[in-house]
Amino acid sequence: MASSDKTINTDVPEKDVFAIHFLQSLSNLTTQNPFNSPDTTNYRARKIKKAAYVSMAKAAGGSSRLWSRALLGRAAKENNKIVRFARRKRKVTWKISSKRRSDQRAPEATDRLRNLVPGGGTMETSKLMEETAHYIKCLSMQVKVMQCLVDGLSPK
Amino acid sequence: MENELFMNTEFPPPPPEFEPPSSSSAMMLNWALMDPTNPQQDPSFLWEKSTEQQQSIFDSALSSLVSSPTPSNSNFSGGCGGGVGGGGDGFIIRELIGKLGNIGNNHNISGEIYGTTTPMSRSASCYATPMSSPPPPPPPSASSNSQIMMNRTTPLTEFSADPGFAERAARFSCFGSRSFNGRTNSHLPINNNVVNNSGKLTRVSSTPALNGLVSPELAPMIPGGEFSRKRKSLPKGKPKENPISTASPSPSFSKTAEKKEDWSGKGSKSLEEKVGKRRRDEEEDNVDEEGGEGNKNNNTKPPEPPKDYIHVRARRGQATDSHSLAERVRREKIGERMKLLQDLVPGCNKVTGKALMLDEIINYVQSLQRQVEFLSMKLSSVNDTRLEFNVDALVSKDVVMIPSSNNNNRLHEEGLQSKSSSHHHHHHHQQQQLNNIYNNNSQLHPNNMMLQSPMNSLETSSLARSFTHLPTLTQFTDSISQYQMFSEEDLQSIVGMGVAQPNNESQHMKLEI
C-alpha cells in the first residue's frame, strides 16, 4: 500500500505492522486490567481506543511524522510519562505568524483540519496536507486491522 | 605582477567620477583599442586574472571606464581614429557583454560568450578556464582596475575579426541582461530592474552610465533579442527559475556564496529558456521542497544537491513581487497536495475547488476516527474474554529463529518502555521479543513482508486458541525466505481460516497469557 509521490512521501507500513502493534497494546491492556474486574465498558472502550491510536502512531513510524509524534506525546502526557523524540529542525514559518495574526477568522476548513489531525496546530498548510494524507492512510489501515480483529473474535 | 601590467599599459588609475554617457562610449572604444599598444601582454594570463577579479572590480572598473580622464582620451585619440570605423560597435558591444556578464555574476555566460568564439580565437584554452572554475571572491583592489580593464579588452579585441560575433554577443547580452532581469517581459528596462534588485546587483544600479550605455547600444538588438528569446523557448525540459527573486530582501536570501553558484549554474540555462506560462507545469517538478517557504532557488540540474532555495520564474503578465511569488509557490504546493488527498479520499473526484475538497477531507477524517472509536467499543464489549493472546509462546518460537541483533530502535524510544515498565518482567521480556522480531523484520525487509509470519502466527494463535496449532506455525518460521511469498491476500485468507475455526473450537477459546 505504498504510494510514492515524486516529492511527497506518504508511504505507510503494511497492515501487519499495524496489527502487531495493536495486538501488542491490547495484550498490554489486558494484562494491566485483568478482566476479573471489568470496568465500565466505556472506560475499557476508551482505553482500547487510546491503545489503538498509540499503536497506530507507533506503527506509522513513531517519530518520523508530526502527527504521530504529537499523538504519542499526548498519550505520554496522559500517562504522566515523559517521551523524548529526536528533535527535528523546525523552521519558523511565516505561515504560523500569519496564523497568529488572523486568529479572529471564522473557523476555516484548514483550521478544522488542524483540530482533527493531531499536531496540526503548528504546521503550515502544505505540511498539514501531507500529514493529513499520511494520517488518513494510517487511520484506514488501523480501521481495517480492528475490523479484522472484531470479525475474528466476535462469536459467529 | 599587477604592477608590471600596470606599468606596461601605462595606464593612469582612473579617478572615480562619472561622466555623461556620450563620452563613456568613446571611452569604451578607447579601452577596447588599448590592446594594440601592449603586445607583450599574455592573453591567457590576463584573462585568468581578469576572471578572478571580475566580480569585485566590475563596478569600479566600470567607473574607471566611465570616468576615464581626458588626458587618456588625448593619448589614444590617435589610436582610436583608425580602428573606430568598422569594429567600433562590435567592441562596444563586446565590452558591454563582458560587463553584463560580470554584473550578473554569471561567469558561465561570459565564459559562454567567449567560449563560443574559441574556434575563432587562438587563445581558445584560456577561455575554457573561466567557464570551468567559478571565481573565488575577488579582493577589491582599485589599483588593479585599470589593467584588469585592459586585460579584459585583450580577448575582446581578438574577436574584432568576427562580425557575426557582435550580433551573437548582442543577443547574448540581451540574455545576459534578462538573466538578471529575468522577470521582465519587456526587453531592456534595465534601469528599473536593476534598481529593484538588491544585493550584488545594487552595484549596477549605482552606475547609471551603464544603463545609458546599454540601452542605446542594445536597443537595436531588442527585436532580435525577443525573437531569440521566443526562438529559444526550447524544450529544455527544465523551466527557468528567476534569479531575481532570490535577490528579494528577505533574510533567508542572504547566502551570497550559494547564490553565486546558483547564478553560475543557471546562467547558461537562463540563456536558453524563456518565461512562459506553459512552463509552469514543468516548474512544479523542480520546486524544491527543501526550500524554505519564502525562498525560490532551485537548481534545475537534477544531479546537483538540493539547495535551500527554490527558483521561481514569474509567469507572463503576473506580479513579480517576491511576496506574490512566494504566495504562488505556496499555493501551488497546497494544490499539489490537495490532489494527492483527492486520490486518497474516496468520492472526491467530482468535487472541485479547495473549500469543498477540504470539507470532504474533514468529513472523511472524522468518519475514520468515529469508526476507530466504534470498533474499539465493539472490541471492548465483545471480546473481553478473548483478548488474551498467547503472544508469549508465539514470540518465543519466532525469536529462536530470528536472531535479535538490534535492540535499539524507535519502538524503544517511543515510550514503549513506559508501557513495558508497568508490566511483569515476564511480559516485558515478551514485549521485547516482539519488538525484536519487529525490528529485525523491518530492518531485513523494508516492505515488512516478513512480518507476515509473526503477524500470521499472532492472528492465528489468537483465533486458533490452542497450543496444538502452534507447531503448525513453526513451518512459517523455518526460513525467512519463505516470508517473502506472503501477501496481504494470504494474510486475509489465513485470518479467514482462523475465523472459521472458532466455530469448531469455541469451547477452547481461552488462551493462556
XYZ file of C-alpha atoms in Angstrom:
669
model
C 0.000 0.000 0.000
C 2.958 2.216 -0.538
C 2.392 5.250 -2.625
C 5.324 7.340 -3.556
C 4.970 10.751 -4.963
C 7.909 12.367 -6.513
C 8.417 14.839 -3.779
C 5.895 13.815 -1.182
C 6.355 10.536 0.513
C 3.274 9.129 2.134
C 4.306 5.568 2.480
C 2.562 3.632 5.129
C 3.684 0.310 6.533
C 1.822 -2.819 5.718
C -1.207 -3.937 7.553
C 0.594 -6.429 9.685
C 2.729 -3.778 11.246
C -0.357 -2.091 12.486
C -1.758 -5.400 13.571
C 1.274 -6.304 15.559
C 1.330 -3.039 17.368
C -2.320 -3.097 18.073
C -2.357 -6.617 19.349
C 0.599 -5.887 21.451
C -1.003 -2.908 23.017
C -4.169 -4.857 23.525
C -2.338 -7.575 25.297
C -0.732 -4.956 27.432
C -4.112 -3.647 28.240
C -5.489 -6.989 29.211
C -2.546 -7.709 31.414
C -2.897 -4.370 33.006
C -6.548 -4.762 33.750
C -7.472 -8.359 34.121
C -10.965 -8.980 33.158
C -11.893 -10.237 36.503
C -12.937 -6.801 37.462
C -14.475 -5.389 34.401
C -14.647 -1.693 34.402
C -17.404 0.061 32.704
C -17.494 -0.695 29.066
C -16.982 2.901 28.381
C -13.778 3.060 30.273
C -12.442 -0.004 28.604
C -13.542 1.217 25.241
C -11.721 4.411 25.795
C -8.621 2.605 26.794
C -8.816 0.443 23.773
C -9.280 3.464 21.620
C -6.283 5.103 23.105
C -4.302 1.931 22.656
C -5.426 1.853 19.068
C -4.236 5.370 18.419
C -0.963 4.872 20.141
C -0.270 1.664 18.341
C -1.209 3.307 15.096
C 1.174 6.129 15.745
C 3.924 3.677 16.517
C 3.217 1.560 13.528
C 3.234 4.530 11.258
C 6.767 5.358 12.181
C 6.681 6.993 15.531
C 8.880 9.991 15.209
C 9.013 10.423 11.517
C 5.641 12.035 11.289
C 4.464 15.096 13.042
C 1.063 13.767 13.833
C 2.375 10.549 15.260
C 4.775 12.383 17.461
C 2.036 14.647 18.673
C -0.173 11.663 19.366
C 2.451 9.828 21.297
C 3.357 12.928 23.199
C -0.233 13.454 24.093
C -0.636 9.889 25.230
C 2.505 10.001 27.249
C 1.386 13.161 28.911
C -1.831 11.499 29.905
C 0.124 8.721 31.473
C 2.378 11.242 33.124
C 5.281 9.763 31.333
C 7.908 11.709 29.546
C 8.583 10.835 25.981
C 11.564 12.107 24.173
C 11.792 12.398 20.459
C 14.716 13.304 18.372
C 14.055 16.891 17.609
C 13.823 17.798 14.020
C 14.822 21.202 12.944
C 11.746 23.326 12.812
C 11.724 26.317 10.608
C 9.724 29.193 11.856
C 7.354 29.692 9.045
C 5.656 32.853 8.193
C 2.567 30.805 7.839
C 2.491 30.460 11.587
C 2.982 34.132 12.086
C 0.200 34.853 9.684
C -1.973 32.450 11.555
C -1.388 34.332 14.728
C -2.263 37.497 13.000
C -5.631 36.291 11.875
C -6.850 34.489 14.922
C -10.230 36.063 14.609
C -11.033 34.353 11.370
C -14.081 32.187 11.174
C -13.113 28.533 11.562
C -11.930 27.765 8.136
C -11.672 24.347 6.684
C -7.965 24.255 7.272
C -8.447 25.170 10.884
C -10.937 22.405 11.304
C -8.471 20.056 9.735
C -5.864 21.210 12.136
C -8.098 20.335 15.009
C -8.668 16.919 13.616
C -5.169 15.923 12.768
C -3.041 15.590 15.853
C -0.235 18.046 15.960
C -1.771 20.149 13.288
C -1.787 23.322 15.233
C 1.652 24.448 14.264
C 2.117 23.354 10.742
C 1.964 25.290 7.622
C -0.767 24.337 5.291
C 1.270 22.381 2.827
C 2.766 20.326 5.606
C -0.661 19.911 7.074
C -1.840 18.415 3.828
C 0.979 15.936 3.819
C 0.309 14.932 7.351
C -3.354 14.607 6.624
C -2.669 12.287 3.741
C -0.454 10.075 5.824
C -2.846 10.232 8.723
C -5.735 9.163 6.552
C -3.793 6.229 5.263
C -2.796 5.106 8.707
C -6.284 5.567 10.030
C -7.753 3.445 7.309
C -5.155 0.783 7.987
C -5.960 0.785 11.636
C -9.632 0.575 10.914
C -9.044 -2.424 8.719
C -6.997 -4.163 11.359
C -9.547 -3.528 14.023
C -12.296 -4.674 11.770
C -10.415 -7.868 11.121
C -9.955 -8.431 14.781
C -13.505 -7.758 15.632
C -14.671 -10.052 12.925
C -12.267 -12.694 14.032
C -13.068 -12.536 17.663
C -16.736 -11.983 17.538
C -18.813 -15.046 18.082
C -20.337 -16.460 14.976
C 52.701 41.350 -11.220
C 49.801 43.590 -11.399
C 52.155 46.445 -11.075
C 54.055 45.167 -14.018
C 50.975 45.088 -16.047
C 50.129 48.450 -14.841
C 53.442 49.773 -15.926
C 53.195 48.018 -19.204
C 49.975 49.527 -20.050
C 50.991 52.862 -18.720
C 47.556 53.479 -17.634
C 46.842 56.009 -15.003
C 44.477 54.978 -12.285
C 41.121 56.274 -13.244
C 39.593 58.826 -10.948
C 36.290 57.815 -9.530
C 33.995 60.186 -11.211
C 31.186 59.735 -13.584
C 30.894 61.160 -16.990
C 27.908 61.596 -19.212
C 27.151 58.574 -21.292
C 28.087 60.171 -24.511
C 31.702 60.291 -23.599
C 31.616 56.913 -21.972
C 31.011 55.212 -25.254
C 34.060 56.855 -26.549
C 35.891 55.646 -23.537
C 34.717 52.188 -24.307
C 36.341 52.466 -27.630
C 39.481 53.684 -26.037
C 39.522 50.802 -23.700
C 38.876 48.404 -26.442
C 41.661 49.753 -28.510
C 44.159 49.834 -25.779
C 45.479 46.463 -26.507
C 47.471 47.184 -29.623
C 49.715 49.358 -27.545
C 50.785 46.429 -25.393
C 51.631 43.461 -27.491
C 53.579 41.718 -24.820
C 50.585 41.017 -22.698
C 49.909 37.386 -22.207
C 46.267 36.856 -23.065
C 45.771 33.728 -21.088
C 47.331 35.130 -18.018
C 45.431 38.325 -18.296
C 42.242 36.564 -18.932
C 42.655 34.382 -15.929
C 43.443 37.297 -13.803
C 40.520 39.137 -15.121
C 38.163 36.310 -14.454
C 39.414 36.067 -10.980
C 38.782 39.627 -10.283
C 35.842 40.296 -12.442
C 33.355 40.294 -9.721
C 34.507 42.890 -7.364
C 36.179 45.008 -9.886
C 33.253 45.298 -12.071
C 31.704 48.445 -10.903
C 34.973 50.040 -10.009
C 36.152 49.036 -13.431
C 33.032 50.435 -14.836
C 33.513 53.629 -13.001
C 37.002 53.753 -14.286
C 35.749 53.053 -17.710
C 33.155 55.690 -17.439
C 35.309 58.213 -15.809
C 38.413 57.879 -17.849
C 40.228 61.101 -17.594
C 40.543 63.317 -20.585
C 44.307 63.011 -20.797
C 43.947 59.396 -21.645
C 41.476 60.448 -24.224
C 44.043 62.569 -25.833
C 46.586 59.761 -25.661
C 44.500 57.368 -27.524
C 42.673 59.674 -29.749
C 45.193 58.973 -32.395
C 44.917 55.286 -31.973
C 41.214 55.496 -31.795
C 40.794 57.176 -35.038
C 41.776 54.286 -37.185
C 40.006 51.434 -35.630
C 36.750 53.040 -34.715
C 35.126 52.644 -38.011
C 34.045 49.111 -38.671
C 34.505 47.228 -35.475
C 33.639 50.083 -33.218
C 30.178 48.916 -32.457
C 31.435 45.428 -32.066
C 33.934 46.500 -29.476
C 31.364 48.367 -27.538
C 29.029 45.502 -27.580
C 31.596 43.008 -26.561
C 32.759 45.229 -23.819
C 29.224 45.534 -22.669
C 28.826 41.839 -22.813
C 31.810 41.400 -20.653
C 30.441 43.865 -18.168
C 26.980 42.499 -18.284
C 28.210 39.048 -17.755
C 30.041 40.232 -14.722
C 27.068 42.114 -13.464
C 25.086 39.006 -13.177
C 27.981 37.305 -11.576
C 27.327 34.955 -14.306
C 30.572 33.628 -15.361
C 29.128 30.931 -17.376
C 27.546 33.458 -19.602
C 30.700 35.329 -20.114
C 32.501 32.089 -20.416
C 29.983 31.028 -22.947
C 30.227 34.189 -24.818
C 33.881 33.867 -25.098
C 33.672 30.173 -25.369
C 31.648 30.365 -28.492
C 34.430 32.162 -30.115
C 37.019 29.628 -29.222
C 37.155 28.221 -32.672
C 37.923 31.620 -33.923
C 40.312 32.761 -31.331
C 43.752 31.429 -30.946
C 43.624 31.589 -27.222
C 40.906 29.044 -27.012
C 42.185 27.347 -23.932
C 42.196 30.425 -21.858
C 38.504 30.795 -22.372
C 37.842 27.339 -21.193
C 39.222 28.101 -17.810
C 36.851 30.828 -16.810
C 33.916 28.612 -17.573
C 35.091 25.691 -15.581
C 36.045 27.432 -12.443
C 33.706 29.640 -10.528
C 35.595 32.681 -9.467
C 36.580 32.996 -5.877
C 35.541 36.145 -4.149
C 37.925 38.604 -5.577
C 39.724 41.086 -3.445
C 38.723 44.573 -4.241
C 41.653 46.472 -5.486
C 41.235 49.786 -7.029
C 44.719 49.935 -8.333
C 44.402 46.890 -10.444
C 41.217 48.087 -12.020
C 42.863 49.718 -14.880
C 44.943 46.857 -16.087
C 42.156 44.448 -15.435
C 40.056 46.536 -17.658
C 42.713 46.376 -20.205
C 43.205 42.736 -19.693
C 39.652 42.120 -20.419
C 39.795 44.115 -23.509
C 42.567 41.942 -24.763
C 40.424 38.985 -25.579
C 37.749 41.303 -26.773
C 39.888 42.822 -29.355
C 40.695 39.457 -30.694
C 37.128 38.994 -31.651
C 37.131 42.047 -33.720
C 37.666 39.960 -36.763
C 34.391 38.196 -36.410
C 31.492 40.353 -37.375
C 28.960 37.701 -36.644
C 30.157 37.561 -33.110
C 28.950 41.013 -32.462
C 25.449 40.089 -33.336
C 25.561 36.902 -31.373
C 27.121 38.654 -28.485
C 24.484 41.293 -28.636
C 21.847 38.661 -28.379
C 23.693 37.106 -25.550
C 23.879 40.415 -23.895
C 20.159 40.609 -24.190
C 20.003 37.321 -22.466
C 22.565 38.432 -20.046
C 20.501 41.375 -19.142
C 17.485 39.226 -18.994
C 19.139 36.682 -16.833
C 19.236 39.047 -14.007
C 16.207 40.916 -15.081
C 14.513 37.681 -15.509
C 11.056 38.569 -14.542
C 10.690 41.245 -17.092
C 8.748 40.650 -20.178
C 9.854 43.762 -21.897
C 13.223 43.963 -23.383
C 15.504 46.194 -21.504
C 14.155 48.275 -18.735
C 17.413 47.628 -17.122
C 17.184 50.705 -15.064
C 14.041 49.597 -13.354
C 15.026 46.066 -12.771
C 18.468 46.862 -11.719
C 17.227 49.292 -9.181
C 14.766 46.774 -7.894
C 17.399 44.220 -7.264
C 19.194 44.186 -4.035
C 22.366 42.556 -3.024
C 25.071 42.372 -5.501
C 23.022 43.943 -8.183
C 22.905 47.253 -6.480
C 26.250 47.966 -7.903
C 24.779 48.033 -11.286
C 22.141 50.392 -10.205
C 24.736 52.720 -8.910
C 26.161 53.164 -12.344
C 23.604 54.936 -14.381
C 26.209 55.361 -17.021
C 25.975 51.729 -17.782
C 22.287 51.937 -18.255
C 22.775 54.761 -20.583
C 25.355 52.714 -22.358
C 23.413 49.585 -22.562
C 20.080 50.792 -23.644
C 21.121 52.676 -26.708
C 23.544 50.005 -27.735
C 21.253 47.125 -27.270
C 18.129 48.841 -28.378
C 18.591 47.746 -31.938
C 19.082 44.249 -30.710
C 15.869 44.107 -28.839
C 13.750 42.720 -31.607
C 16.426 40.187 -32.246
C 16.655 39.520 -28.574
C 12.992 38.994 -28.179
C 12.879 36.900 -31.230
C 15.713 34.805 -29.997
C 14.008 34.599 -26.701
C 10.961 33.175 -28.298
C 13.007 31.001 -30.522
C 14.957 29.696 -27.642
C 11.992 28.659 -25.639
C 13.226 25.244 -26.343
C 12.058 22.178 -24.578
C 14.968 22.172 -22.332
C 12.859 20.213 -20.015
C 13.686 22.234 -17.022
C 11.973 25.526 -16.602
C 13.792 28.547 -15.587
C 13.867 29.931 -12.228
C 14.114 33.523 -11.559
C 17.355 34.531 -10.031
C 15.904 37.894 -9.311
C 13.510 36.527 -6.850
C 16.436 35.371 -4.881
C 17.567 38.910 -4.546
C 14.466 39.957 -2.736
C 15.192 41.443 0.620
C 14.388 38.561 2.766
C 16.776 37.402 5.435
C 16.903 33.957 4.060
C 18.281 35.161 0.794
C 21.419 36.366 2.311
C 23.573 33.469 1.343
C 25.567 35.165 -1.298
C 28.012 32.394 -1.800
C 25.288 29.988 -2.544
C 23.653 32.451 -4.798
C 26.836 32.769 -6.706
C 26.877 29.165 -7.517
C 23.256 29.219 -8.382
C 23.836 32.067 -10.697
C 26.629 30.314 -12.435
C 24.713 27.141 -12.584
C 21.677 28.701 -14.047
C 23.350 31.267 -16.154
C 23.829 29.003 -19.051
C 20.353 27.771 -18.764
C 18.725 31.104 -18.444
C 20.194 31.931 -21.752
C 18.151 29.376 -23.465
C 14.909 29.414 -21.658
C 12.120 31.792 -21.550
C 9.435 32.889 -19.262
C 6.298 31.188 -20.268
C 3.036 30.166 -18.838
C 3.222 26.709 -20.242
C 6.416 26.133 -18.397
C 4.680 26.321 -15.105
C 3.717 22.711 -15.202
C 7.278 21.688 -15.592
C 8.265 24.119 -12.982
C 6.426 22.236 -10.347
C 8.735 19.372 -10.891
C 11.627 21.473 -9.970
C 10.232 23.172 -6.986
C 12.473 22.079 -4.349
C 10.641 21.145 -1.292
C 13.531 21.595 0.911
C 13.486 25.239 0.284
C 12.061 27.487 2.837
C 8.630 28.707 2.196
C 9.768 32.066 1.091
C 12.810 31.081 -0.877
C 12.904 30.379 -4.505
C 16.149 28.952 -5.574
C 16.041 25.662 -7.248
C 18.746 24.234 -9.357
C 17.419 22.740 -12.474
C 20.190 20.229 -12.875
C 18.931 17.101 -11.165
C 22.279 15.766 -10.059
C 23.014 18.864 -8.073
C 22.250 18.603 -4.408
C 19.107 20.432 -3.425
C 19.803 23.802 -2.016
C 17.786 25.784 0.374
C 16.294 27.966 -2.272
C 13.682 27.422 -4.858
C 13.915 29.245 -8.108
C 10.704 30.520 -9.414
C 10.194 32.298 -12.608
C 7.417 34.757 -12.802
C 4.707 33.985 -15.224
C 3.840 36.240 -18.037
C 1.720 39.098 -17.003
C 1.863 38.296 -13.345
C 3.179 40.192 -10.436
C 6.830 39.781 -9.961
C 6.868 40.798 -6.381
C 8.814 38.397 -4.275
C 5.981 38.018 -1.859
C 3.491 37.231 -4.526
C 5.895 34.729 -5.981
C 6.203 33.102 -2.624
C 2.483 33.099 -2.316
C 2.107 31.498 -5.671
C 4.604 28.770 -4.886
C 2.891 28.106 -1.619
C -0.479 27.925 -3.229
C 0.817 25.532 -5.794
C 2.282 23.342 -3.130
C -1.008 23.227 -1.378
C -2.820 22.483 -4.596
C -0.457 19.664 -5.331
C -1.124 18.091 -2.010
C -4.812 18.585 -2.372
C -4.615 16.498 -5.496
C -2.831 13.849 -3.510
C -5.525 13.908 -0.906
C -8.149 13.720 -3.563
C -6.842 10.339 -4.557
C -6.971 9.148 -1.017
C -10.407 10.239 -0.086
C -12.988 8.217 -1.900
C -15.596 10.097 -3.771
C -13.671 13.282 -4.150
C -13.289 13.161 -7.855
C -16.440 15.014 -8.575
C -15.744 17.703 -6.110
C -13.600 20.515 -7.339
C -12.421 23.517 -5.513
C -10.364 23.812 -2.466
C -13.108 24.527 0.017
C -15.330 21.671 -0.950
C -12.400 19.322 -1.115
C -11.341 20.324 2.336
C -14.824 19.727 3.632
C -14.798 16.305 2.122
C -11.459 15.529 3.631
C -12.559 16.688 7.007
C -15.642 14.560 6.810
C -13.596 11.580 5.849
C -11.148 12.008 8.662
C -13.967 12.426 11.109
C -15.663 9.322 9.844
C -12.472 7.340 10.166
C -11.978 8.487 13.690
C -15.541 7.613 14.539
C -15.001 4.203 13.042
C -11.996 3.651 15.241
C -13.985 4.648 18.246
C -16.846 2.403 17.335
C -14.622 -0.536 16.672
C -12.798 -0.085 19.894
C -16.065 -0.076 21.734
C -17.041 -3.216 19.955
C -13.757 -4.791 20.763
C -14.053 -3.956 24.379
C -17.550 -5.211 24.744
C -17.449 -8.294 22.625
C -14.015 -9.619 23.173
C -13.391 -9.224 26.809
C -12.895 -12.890 27.218
C -10.955 -13.370 24.094
C -8.431 -10.674 24.273
C -5.945 -12.893 25.942
C -3.340 -13.640 23.424
C -0.825 -16.256 23.572
C 1.750 -13.902 22.405
C 4.421 -15.316 24.537
C 4.563 -18.733 23.076
C 4.473 -17.472 19.580
C 7.020 -14.885 20.188
C 9.432 -17.257 21.794
C 9.186 -19.638 18.901
C 9.869 -16.927 16.408
C 12.599 -15.404 18.397
C 14.518 -18.607 18.327
C 14.662 -18.500 14.603
C 15.325 -14.863 14.138
C 18.412 -13.521 15.782
C 17.777 -10.366 17.590
C 20.527 -8.127 16.543
C 19.235 -4.762 17.312
C 17.577 -3.822 20.494
C 17.772 -0.149 19.988
C 15.086 1.152 17.818
C 12.361 3.598 17.718
C 9.974 1.274 19.370
C 12.059 1.540 22.434
C 12.474 5.199 22.120
C 8.887 5.940 21.765
C 7.763 5.329 25.203
C 7.173 1.694 24.765
C 9.229 1.495 27.843
C 6.521 3.303 29.605
C 4.167 0.516 28.872
C 6.543 -2.264 29.415
C 7.808 -0.892 32.643
C 4.452 -1.360 34.173
C 4.380 -4.995 33.347
C 5.527 -8.077 34.893
C 9.045 -8.849 33.924
C 7.783 -11.799 32.003
C 5.647 -9.685 29.830
C 8.334 -7.168 29.490
C 10.502 -9.847 28.101
C 7.728 -10.859 25.828
C 7.340 -7.393 24.571
C 10.984 -7.057 23.933
C 10.921 -10.197 21.981
C 8.115 -8.863 19.965
C 9.989 -5.673 19.436
C 12.998 -7.574 18.377
C 11.055 -9.501 15.892
C 9.505 -6.423 14.550
C 12.744 -4.569 14.405
C 14.618 -7.341 12.792
C 11.952 -7.865 10.285
C 11.639 -4.273 9.484
C 15.325 -3.983 9.060
C 15.689 -7.033 6.985
C 12.799 -6.396 4.786
C 11.644 -2.904 4.310
C 8.330 -3.910 2.965
C 7.595 -5.738 6.138
C 6.659 -8.765 4.227
C 8.356 -10.902 6.750
C 6.221 -9.525 9.431
C 3.550 -11.561 7.909
C 4.831 -14.554 9.701
C 4.640 -13.319 13.256
C 1.538 -11.487 12.325
C 0.057 -14.646 10.964
C 1.113 -16.514 13.975
C -0.386 -13.931 16.226
C -3.585 -13.792 14.378
C -3.961 -17.464 14.071
C -2.970 -18.015 17.623
C -5.424 -15.571 18.925
C -8.006 -17.075 16.766
C -6.894 -20.636 16.954
C -6.670 -20.579 20.692
C -4.932 -23.771 21.394
C -1.366 -24.808 21.595
C -1.921 -27.601 19.243
C -1.965 -25.146 16.460
C 1.342 -23.677 17.320
C 3.552 -26.408 15.958
C 1.949 -25.960 12.628
C 3.007 -22.368 12.703
C 6.629 -23.225 13.082
C 6.820 -24.133 9.497
C 6.370 -20.470 8.808
C 9.359 -19.670 10.854
C 11.634 -22.182 9.259
C 13.119 -19.929 6.717
C 12.910 -16.247 6.297
C 12.876 -16.510 2.564
C 9.512 -18.092 2.665
C 8.089 -14.996 4.189
C 8.537 -13.051 1.086
C 5.866 -15.041 -0.563
C 3.287 -13.762 1.795
C 0.998 -11.128 0.639
C -1.919 -9.394 2.080
C -4.242 -11.808 0.417
C -2.539 -14.643 2.161
C -2.870 -12.854 5.394
C -6.516 -12.306 4.953
C -7.064 -15.840 3.915
C -5.296 -17.028 6.992
C -7.335 -14.745 9.094
C -10.342 -16.103 7.366
C -9.218 -19.574 8.233
C -8.809 -18.521 11.762
C -12.226 -17.029 11.710
C -13.731 -20.234 10.503
C -12.181 -22.262 13.206
C -13.766 -20.790 16.272
C -16.927 -22.428 15.208
C -15.395 -25.737 15.955
C -13.419 -24.869 18.953
C -15.294 -22.169 20.648
C -15.103 -24.237 23.745
C -11.371 -23.975 23.890
C -11.051 -20.337 23.125
C -9.364 -19.412 26.279
C -5.656 -18.958 25.965
C -3.022 -18.565 28.475
C -1.272 -15.384 28.782
